[in-house]
């Protein structure tokens, strides 16, 4: 046996934590995200809410329409992060390498520590039991010979699931007649392309692999390999440099109360964050907004988004955070990305599941720059390289402050 991998994924994570901490929510459809009257999306929801068709990334208004009697709550990230660290402690006791995919999900390489398939399965059950006993939460766990199969296994019996896929042959047996969407990197857009040429099942991919590769290029190669149960990716252990955040901040010469100016500053700061993230080839799953008010009181606000380093997405998320923060004179403003990783597979999948947007991110970015250009008379398009250098960024935003 080359590798034995466990994939752990908490059930309805944010919602389960809230229900654990407030038992009066038990059995109710609980929707974590924004409140129905606000703009926003569903981060997650309890399984009771899922029965009404509510799901992650759905517009909150749509969730309210489907489930008007649901309980709607804002997420409480500090709490989830604290639970996440407790989870890491349990997981790390059994793994020689842990790869965290989100706050609630990880691949664990237990090949060495288990030493045998039976021991690995015992470890997986122990992790489930300890998660329940020590944290009062349920998770779904998969044990398999590779990462993709482990993920498939953990999804197989969700929630509170446990499933084993010992070999490549077992994986293929399980998947062969299923819709191509079961393969880990096949999201909605990719599936549409494959359906378009009549490829609907994993078997179809196996039988028409040359066409799949022709149609999808590199991604087609991954998908074809996966259809045969081949996935040699290693669990890439937690690296501090991946976890670190990338941020930019700026202190104004004079305190700013004009929220439009704060937003404009966020746009430039976000563009700078995008550049830095691109330089190290990382994407972030968390956006933070930092504000220091005139009285020196600091706040940071954060939220999770699908992995990205796109300035416009960072900006849009930071603006939402800004709009919810106390509106007082601001002395310093900063924006950052955290929960960094370079998982391009995750990236594909997440881009795929994003709700369709009226305007592409590029259109929105162009529009934002044109707006700044009109408002301040600055030619951002031609000057970005210079603007991002520390001193120039500062001067540019100061210029904007004086001319707003
Ligand atoms: P998931 O593991 O995808 O979802 P889940 O744990 O809520 O539910 P499941 O039982 O199906 O595993 O994501 C983990 C957390 O990440 C989730 O509780 C909320 C957050 N999240 C978002 O904020 N936005 C999203 O679009 C998704 C998918 C998750
Ligand atoms: Mg989960």
mmCIF file of C-alpha atoms in Angstrom, residues 122-400:
data_model
loop_
_atom_site.group_PDB
_atom_site.id
_atom_site.type_symbol
_atom_site.label_atom_id
_atom_site.label_comp_id
_atom_site.label_asym_id
_atom_site.label_seq_id
_atom_site.Cartn_x
_atom_site.Cartn_y
_atom_site.Cartn_z
ATOM 1 C CA UNK A 122 -9.294 2.429 13.614
ATOM 2 C CA UNK A 123 -7.713 5.891 13.612
ATOM 3 C CA UNK A 124 -10.516 7.248 11.455
ATOM 4 C CA UNK A 125 -13.124 5.931 13.897
ATOM 5 C CA UNK A 126 -11.176 7.332 16.826
ATOM 6 C CA UNK A 127 -11.113 10.773 15.215
ATOM 7 C CA UNK A 128 -14.887 10.619 14.794
ATOM 8 C CA UNK A 129 -15.403 9.514 18.372
ATOM 9 C CA UNK A 130 -13.079 12.146 19.843
ATOM 10 C CA UNK A 131 -14.671 14.900 17.754
ATOM 11 C CA UNK A 132 -18.019 13.958 19.258
ATOM 12 C CA UNK A 133 -16.807 13.427 22.832
ATOM 13 C CA UNK A 134 -14.477 16.385 23.102
ATOM 14 C CA UNK A 135 -16.079 18.973 20.844
ATOM 15 C CA UNK A 136 -19.710 17.893 20.698
ATOM 16 C CA UNK A 137 -19.694 17.942 16.896
ATOM 17 C CA UNK A 138 -20.110 15.367 14.152
ATOM 18 C CA UNK A 139 -17.925 14.866 11.143
ATOM 19 C CA UNK A 140 -17.780 12.640 8.109
ATOM 20 C CA UNK A 141 -14.641 10.640 7.548
ATOM 21 C CA UNK A 142 -13.298 8.734 4.585
ATOM 22 C CA UNK A 143 -10.337 6.359 4.476
ATOM 23 C CA UNK A 144 -8.773 5.571 1.124
ATOM 24 C CA UNK A 145 -5.685 4.846 -0.917
ATOM 25 C CA UNK A 146 -5.521 8.383 -2.384
ATOM 26 C CA UNK A 147 -6.737 11.914 -1.725
ATOM 27 C CA UNK A 148 -9.629 12.028 -4.187
ATOM 28 C CA UNK A 149 -10.965 8.678 -3.053
ATOM 29 C CA UNK A 150 -10.703 9.763 0.582
ATOM 30 C CA UNK A 151 -12.744 12.850 -0.207
ATOM 31 C CA UNK A 152 -15.300 10.802 -2.094
ATOM 32 C CA UNK A 153 -15.448 8.402 0.854
ATOM 33 C CA UNK A 154 -16.102 11.146 3.377
ATOM 34 C CA UNK A 155 -18.957 12.448 1.238
ATOM 35 C CA UNK A 156 -20.431 9.024 0.674
ATOM 36 C CA UNK A 157 -22.334 8.733 3.973
ATOM 37 C CA UNK A 158 -22.516 12.360 5.029
ATOM 38 C CA UNK A 159 -23.590 13.526 7.627
ATOM 39 C CA UNK A 160 -21.915 11.660 10.496
ATOM 40 C CA UNK A 161 -20.541 9.357 7.855
ATOM 41 C CA UNK A 162 -17.830 6.770 7.759
ATOM 42 C CA UNK A 163 -16.721 5.000 4.596
ATOM 43 C CA UNK A 164 -13.690 3.127 3.282
ATOM 44 C CA UNK A 165 -12.328 2.882 -0.255
ATOM 45 C CA UNK A 166 -9.314 0.593 0.076
ATOM 46 C CA UNK A 167 -8.188 0.295 -3.547
ATOM 47 C CA UNK A 168 -8.300 1.857 -6.960
ATOM 48 C CA UNK A 169 -10.555 -0.980 -8.139
ATOM 49 C CA UNK A 170 -13.009 -0.253 -5.311
ATOM 50 C CA UNK A 171 -13.077 3.402 -6.302
ATOM 51 C CA UNK A 172 -13.750 2.630 -9.957
ATOM 52 C CA UNK A 173 -16.462 0.097 -9.026
ATOM 53 C CA UNK A 174 -18.203 2.676 -6.940
ATOM 54 C CA UNK A 175 -17.997 5.510 -9.437
ATOM 55 C CA UNK A 176 -18.228 3.902 -12.857
ATOM 56 C CA UNK A 177 -21.939 4.437 -13.521
ATOM 57 C CA UNK A 178 -22.271 7.707 -11.681
ATOM 58 C CA UNK A 179 -22.644 11.120 -13.228
ATOM 59 C CA UNK A 180 -19.328 12.825 -14.051
ATOM 60 C CA UNK A 181 -20.131 15.468 -11.424
ATOM 61 C CA UNK A 182 -19.000 13.001 -8.748
ATOM 62 C CA UNK A 183 -15.411 13.438 -9.874
ATOM 63 C CA UNK A 184 -13.736 15.864 -7.647
ATOM 64 C CA UNK A 185 -12.751 18.535 -10.170
ATOM 65 C CA UNK A 186 -15.819 18.381 -12.363
ATOM 66 C CA UNK A 187 -17.983 21.382 -11.545
ATOM 67 C CA UNK A 188 -21.035 22.720 -13.326
ATOM 68 C CA UNK A 189 -19.232 24.407 -16.210
ATOM 69 C CA UNK A 190 -16.946 21.497 -16.950
ATOM 70 C CA UNK A 191 -19.870 19.098 -16.750
ATOM 71 C CA UNK A 192 -21.831 21.180 -19.286
ATOM 72 C CA UNK A 193 -18.956 20.909 -21.745
ATOM 73 C CA UNK A 194 -18.746 17.156 -21.321
ATOM 74 C CA UNK A 195 -22.521 16.650 -21.470
ATOM 75 C CA UNK A 196 -22.349 18.667 -24.680
ATOM 76 C CA UNK A 197 -20.465 15.854 -26.365
ATOM 77 C CA UNK A 198 -22.581 13.164 -24.735
ATOM 78 C CA UNK A 199 -20.243 12.237 -21.919
ATOM 79 C CA UNK A 200 -22.378 11.696 -18.850
ATOM 80 C CA UNK A 201 -20.824 9.009 -16.672
ATOM 81 C CA UNK A 202 -17.427 8.108 -15.355
ATOM 82 C CA UNK A 203 -17.515 5.146 -17.705
ATOM 83 C CA UNK A 204 -17.977 7.531 -20.645
ATOM 84 C CA UNK A 205 -14.845 9.384 -19.574
ATOM 85 C CA UNK A 206 -12.891 6.154 -19.397
ATOM 86 C CA UNK A 207 -14.079 5.070 -22.815
ATOM 87 C CA UNK A 208 -13.625 8.430 -24.526
ATOM 88 C CA UNK A 209 -10.588 9.719 -22.698
ATOM 89 C CA UNK A 210 -8.857 11.110 -25.783
ATOM 90 C CA UNK A 211 -11.856 13.306 -26.515
ATOM 91 C CA UNK A 212 -11.971 14.497 -22.911
ATOM 92 C CA UNK A 213 -8.313 15.472 -23.048
ATOM 93 C CA UNK A 214 -8.795 17.128 -26.418
ATOM 94 C CA UNK A 215 -11.748 19.139 -25.110
ATOM 95 C CA UNK A 216 -10.351 20.151 -21.729
ATOM 96 C CA UNK A 217 -6.581 20.074 -22.071
ATOM 97 C CA UNK A 218 -4.700 19.771 -18.822
ATOM 98 C CA UNK A 219 -7.840 19.591 -16.744
ATOM 99 C CA UNK A 220 -8.994 16.795 -19.051
ATOM 100 C CA UNK A 221 -5.881 14.834 -18.159
ATOM 101 C CA UNK A 222 -6.605 15.131 -14.442
ATOM 102 C CA UNK A 223 -10.196 14.145 -14.931
ATOM 103 C CA UNK A 224 -9.325 11.124 -17.036
ATOM 104 C CA UNK A 225 -6.807 9.920 -14.493
ATOM 105 C CA UNK A 226 -9.354 10.396 -11.783
ATOM 106 C CA UNK A 227 -11.934 8.407 -13.718
ATOM 107 C CA UNK A 228 -9.496 5.501 -13.478
ATOM 108 C CA UNK A 229 -8.932 6.161 -9.782
ATOM 109 C CA UNK A 230 -5.404 7.471 -10.271
ATOM 110 C CA UNK A 231 -4.430 10.319 -7.975
ATOM 111 C CA UNK A 232 -0.851 10.415 -6.821
ATOM 112 C CA UNK A 233 -0.990 13.763 -5.074
ATOM 113 C CA UNK A 234 0.676 13.744 -1.692
ATOM 114 C CA UNK A 235 -0.837 15.297 1.379
ATOM 115 C CA UNK A 236 1.071 18.534 1.407
ATOM 116 C CA UNK A 237 1.631 19.408 5.015
ATOM 117 C CA UNK A 238 0.653 22.599 6.606
ATOM 118 C CA UNK A 239 3.215 25.247 5.798
ATOM 119 C CA UNK A 240 3.312 28.436 7.832
ATOM 120 C CA UNK A 241 4.093 30.469 4.729
ATOM 121 C CA UNK A 242 0.859 29.260 3.161
ATOM 122 C CA UNK A 243 -1.156 30.212 6.191
ATOM 123 C CA UNK A 244 0.230 33.666 6.457
ATOM 124 C CA UNK A 245 -1.801 36.511 5.246
ATOM 125 C CA UNK A 246 -1.035 39.122 2.665
ATOM 126 C CA UNK A 247 -2.232 42.575 3.519
ATOM 127 C CA UNK A 248 -1.778 46.245 2.802
ATOM 128 C CA UNK A 249 -2.765 49.097 5.009
ATOM 129 C CA UNK A 250 -2.521 52.811 5.085
ATOM 130 C CA UNK A 251 -2.846 55.602 7.598
ATOM 131 C CA UNK A 252 -4.490 58.780 6.401
ATOM 132 C CA UNK A 253 -2.982 62.160 7.052
ATOM 133 C CA UNK A 254 -6.311 63.292 8.377
ATOM 134 C CA UNK A 255 -9.123 61.104 9.667
ATOM 135 C CA UNK A 256 -11.665 60.120 7.046
ATOM 136 C CA UNK A 257 -15.415 59.934 7.524
ATOM 137 C CA UNK A 258 -16.415 59.737 3.848
ATOM 138 C CA UNK A 259 -17.258 56.080 3.282
ATOM 139 C CA UNK A 260 -16.960 56.458 -0.494
ATOM 140 C CA UNK A 261 -13.362 57.529 -0.091
ATOM 141 C CA UNK A 262 -12.721 54.584 2.218
ATOM 142 C CA UNK A 263 -14.075 52.291 -0.479
ATOM 143 C CA UNK A 264 -11.881 53.891 -3.119
ATOM 144 C CA UNK A 265 -8.847 53.380 -0.899
ATOM 145 C CA UNK A 266 -9.880 49.748 -0.457
ATOM 146 C CA UNK A 267 -9.898 49.276 -4.202
ATOM 147 C CA UNK A 268 -6.285 50.340 -4.546
ATOM 148 C CA UNK A 269 -5.224 48.385 -1.484
ATOM 149 C CA UNK A 270 -6.986 45.286 -2.855
ATOM 150 C CA UNK A 271 -5.191 45.645 -6.160
ATOM 151 C CA UNK A 272 -1.929 45.706 -4.314
ATOM 152 C CA UNK A 273 -2.886 42.591 -2.332
ATOM 153 C CA UNK A 274 -3.711 40.854 -5.607
ATOM 154 C CA UNK A 275 -0.256 41.626 -6.952
ATOM 155 C CA UNK A 276 1.481 40.289 -3.891
ATOM 156 C CA UNK A 277 -0.613 37.122 -3.876
ATOM 157 C CA UNK A 278 0.093 36.569 -7.563
ATOM 158 C CA UNK A 279 3.804 36.955 -6.961
ATOM 159 C CA UNK A 280 3.789 34.041 -4.509
ATOM 160 C CA UNK A 281 1.160 32.158 -6.531
ATOM 161 C CA UNK A 282 -1.307 31.880 -3.675
ATOM 162 C CA UNK A 283 -5.052 32.258 -3.351
ATOM 163 C CA UNK A 284 -6.859 33.267 -0.178
ATOM 164 C CA UNK A 285 -10.096 32.016 1.286
ATOM 165 C CA UNK A 286 -10.496 34.749 3.836
ATOM 166 C CA UNK A 287 -10.691 38.505 3.462
ATOM 167 C CA UNK A 288 -9.910 40.796 6.379
ATOM 168 C CA UNK A 289 -10.682 44.438 6.801
ATOM 169 C CA UNK A 290 -8.774 46.380 9.417
ATOM 170 C CA UNK A 291 -9.826 49.778 10.690
ATOM 171 C CA UNK A 292 -8.259 52.003 13.271
ATOM 172 C CA UNK A 293 -10.628 54.733 14.316
ATOM 173 C CA UNK A 294 -9.682 58.256 15.281
ATOM 174 C CA UNK A 295 -9.676 57.285 18.975
ATOM 175 C CA UNK A 296 -7.121 54.547 18.141
ATOM 176 C CA UNK A 297 -9.638 51.772 18.683
ATOM 177 C CA UNK A 298 -8.859 48.905 16.289
ATOM 178 C CA UNK A 299 -11.247 46.499 14.708
ATOM 179 C CA UNK A 300 -10.741 43.699 12.241
ATOM 180 C CA UNK A 301 -13.551 42.005 10.413
ATOM 181 C CA UNK A 302 -13.231 38.976 8.214
ATOM 182 C CA UNK A 303 -15.207 36.648 6.054
ATOM 183 C CA UNK A 304 -14.655 33.579 3.960
ATOM 184 C CA UNK A 305 -14.990 33.589 0.189
ATOM 185 C CA UNK A 306 -14.204 31.027 -2.479
ATOM 186 C CA UNK A 307 -10.416 30.925 -2.978
ATOM 187 C CA UNK A 308 -9.358 33.952 -4.948
ATOM 188 C CA UNK A 309 -6.743 36.604 -5.380
ATOM 189 C CA UNK A 310 -8.824 38.789 -7.652
ATOM 190 C CA UNK A 311 -8.648 42.420 -6.539
ATOM 191 C CA UNK A 312 -12.264 43.093 -7.392
ATOM 192 C CA UNK A 313 -13.487 40.159 -5.318
ATOM 193 C CA UNK A 314 -11.292 41.164 -2.382
ATOM 194 C CA UNK A 315 -12.557 44.710 -2.735
ATOM 195 C CA UNK A 316 -16.220 43.723 -2.932
ATOM 196 C CA UNK A 317 -15.912 41.569 0.153
ATOM 197 C CA UNK A 318 -14.005 44.263 2.044
ATOM 198 C CA UNK A 319 -16.696 46.799 1.140
ATOM 199 C CA UNK A 320 -19.356 44.538 2.636
ATOM 200 C CA UNK A 321 -17.316 44.300 5.821
ATOM 201 C CA UNK A 322 -16.820 48.051 5.840
ATOM 202 C CA UNK A 323 -20.527 48.720 5.465
ATOM 203 C CA UNK A 324 -21.233 46.575 8.513
ATOM 204 C CA UNK A 325 -18.515 48.138 10.662
ATOM 205 C CA UNK A 326 -19.195 51.107 12.959
ATOM 206 C CA UNK A 327 -19.226 54.282 10.880
ATOM 207 C CA UNK A 328 -16.856 56.656 12.612
ATOM 208 C CA UNK A 329 -13.827 58.693 11.634
ATOM 209 C CA UNK A 330 -11.117 56.367 10.344
ATOM 210 C CA UNK A 331 -7.419 56.856 10.805
ATOM 211 C CA UNK A 332 -6.063 53.656 9.239
ATOM 212 C CA UNK A 333 -7.574 51.220 6.776
ATOM 213 C CA UNK A 334 -6.190 47.879 5.648
ATOM 214 C CA UNK A 335 -7.303 44.875 3.653
ATOM 215 C CA UNK A 336 -5.830 41.402 3.471
ATOM 216 C CA UNK A 337 -6.186 37.864 2.292
ATOM 217 C CA UNK A 338 -5.613 34.919 4.593
ATOM 218 C CA UNK A 339 -6.085 31.157 4.605
ATOM 219 C CA UNK A 340 -3.734 31.044 1.662
ATOM 220 C CA UNK A 341 -3.164 27.988 -0.466
ATOM 221 C CA UNK A 342 -2.120 27.137 -3.973
ATOM 222 C CA UNK A 343 -4.596 24.320 -4.585
ATOM 223 C CA UNK A 344 -5.521 24.916 -8.189
ATOM 224 C CA UNK A 345 -7.987 22.029 -8.072
ATOM 225 C CA UNK A 346 -9.943 23.712 -5.348
ATOM 226 C CA UNK A 347 -9.766 26.825 -7.401
ATOM 227 C CA UNK A 348 -11.303 25.220 -10.446
ATOM 228 C CA UNK A 349 -14.083 23.704 -8.480
ATOM 229 C CA UNK A 350 -14.898 26.875 -6.613
ATOM 230 C CA UNK A 351 -14.900 29.045 -9.714
ATOM 231 C CA UNK A 352 -17.242 26.511 -11.157
ATOM 232 C CA UNK A 353 -19.799 26.677 -8.385
ATOM 233 C CA UNK A 354 -19.914 30.423 -8.143
ATOM 234 C CA UNK A 355 -23.347 31.773 -8.902
ATOM 235 C CA UNK A 356 -23.417 33.335 -12.326
ATOM 236 C CA UNK A 357 -22.679 36.989 -12.126
ATOM 237 C CA UNK A 358 -24.241 39.732 -14.143
ATOM 238 C CA UNK A 359 -20.861 41.210 -15.015
ATOM 239 C CA UNK A 360 -17.543 39.416 -15.145
ATOM 240 C CA UNK A 361 -14.943 40.322 -12.524
ATOM 241 C CA UNK A 362 -12.901 41.974 -15.271
ATOM 242 C CA UNK A 363 -15.840 44.165 -16.301
ATOM 243 C CA UNK A 364 -16.438 45.156 -12.715
ATOM 244 C CA UNK A 365 -12.768 46.005 -12.255
ATOM 245 C CA UNK A 366 -12.680 48.071 -15.427
ATOM 246 C CA UNK A 367 -15.807 49.913 -14.366
ATOM 247 C CA UNK A 368 -14.324 50.628 -10.937
ATOM 248 C CA UNK A 369 -11.154 52.059 -12.459
ATOM 249 C CA UNK A 370 -13.068 54.232 -14.891
ATOM 250 C CA UNK A 371 -15.139 55.531 -12.002
ATOM 251 C CA UNK A 372 -11.995 56.469 -10.044
ATOM 252 C CA UNK A 373 -10.521 58.033 -13.128
ATOM 253 C CA UNK A 374 -13.600 60.254 -13.565
ATOM 254 C CA UNK A 375 -13.867 61.072 -9.899
ATOM 255 C CA UNK A 376 -10.246 62.023 -9.269
ATOM 256 C CA UNK A 377 -8.883 62.634 -12.739
ATOM 257 C CA UNK A 378 -6.178 60.035 -12.188
ATOM 258 C CA UNK A 379 -5.084 57.757 -14.983
ATOM 259 C CA UNK A 380 -5.005 54.504 -13.088
ATOM 260 C CA UNK A 381 -4.832 52.307 -16.125
ATOM 261 C CA UNK A 382 -1.459 53.626 -17.235
ATOM 262 C CA UNK A 383 0.077 54.149 -13.811
ATOM 263 C CA UNK A 384 -0.680 51.078 -11.795
ATOM 264 C CA UNK A 385 2.855 49.792 -11.593
ATOM 265 C CA UNK A 386 4.011 53.022 -10.068
ATOM 266 C CA UNK A 387 0.973 53.431 -7.873
ATOM 267 C CA UNK A 388 1.611 50.146 -6.111
ATOM 268 C CA UNK A 389 4.968 51.178 -4.792
ATOM 269 C CA UNK A 390 4.544 52.047 -1.125
ATOM 270 C CA UNK A 391 5.205 55.743 -1.233
ATOM 271 C CA UNK A 392 3.234 56.324 -4.425
ATOM 272 C CA UNK A 393 0.226 54.395 -3.164
ATOM 273 C CA UNK A 394 0.229 56.538 -0.091
ATOM 274 C CA UNK A 395 0.527 59.741 -2.103
ATOM 275 C CA UNK A 396 -2.174 58.652 -4.519
ATOM 276 C CA UNK A 397 -4.642 57.941 -1.764
ATOM 277 C CA UNK A 398 -3.741 61.198 -0.045
ATOM 278 C CA UNK A 399 -4.370 62.945 -3.339
ATOM 279 C CA UNK A 400 -7.744 61.222 -3.526
#
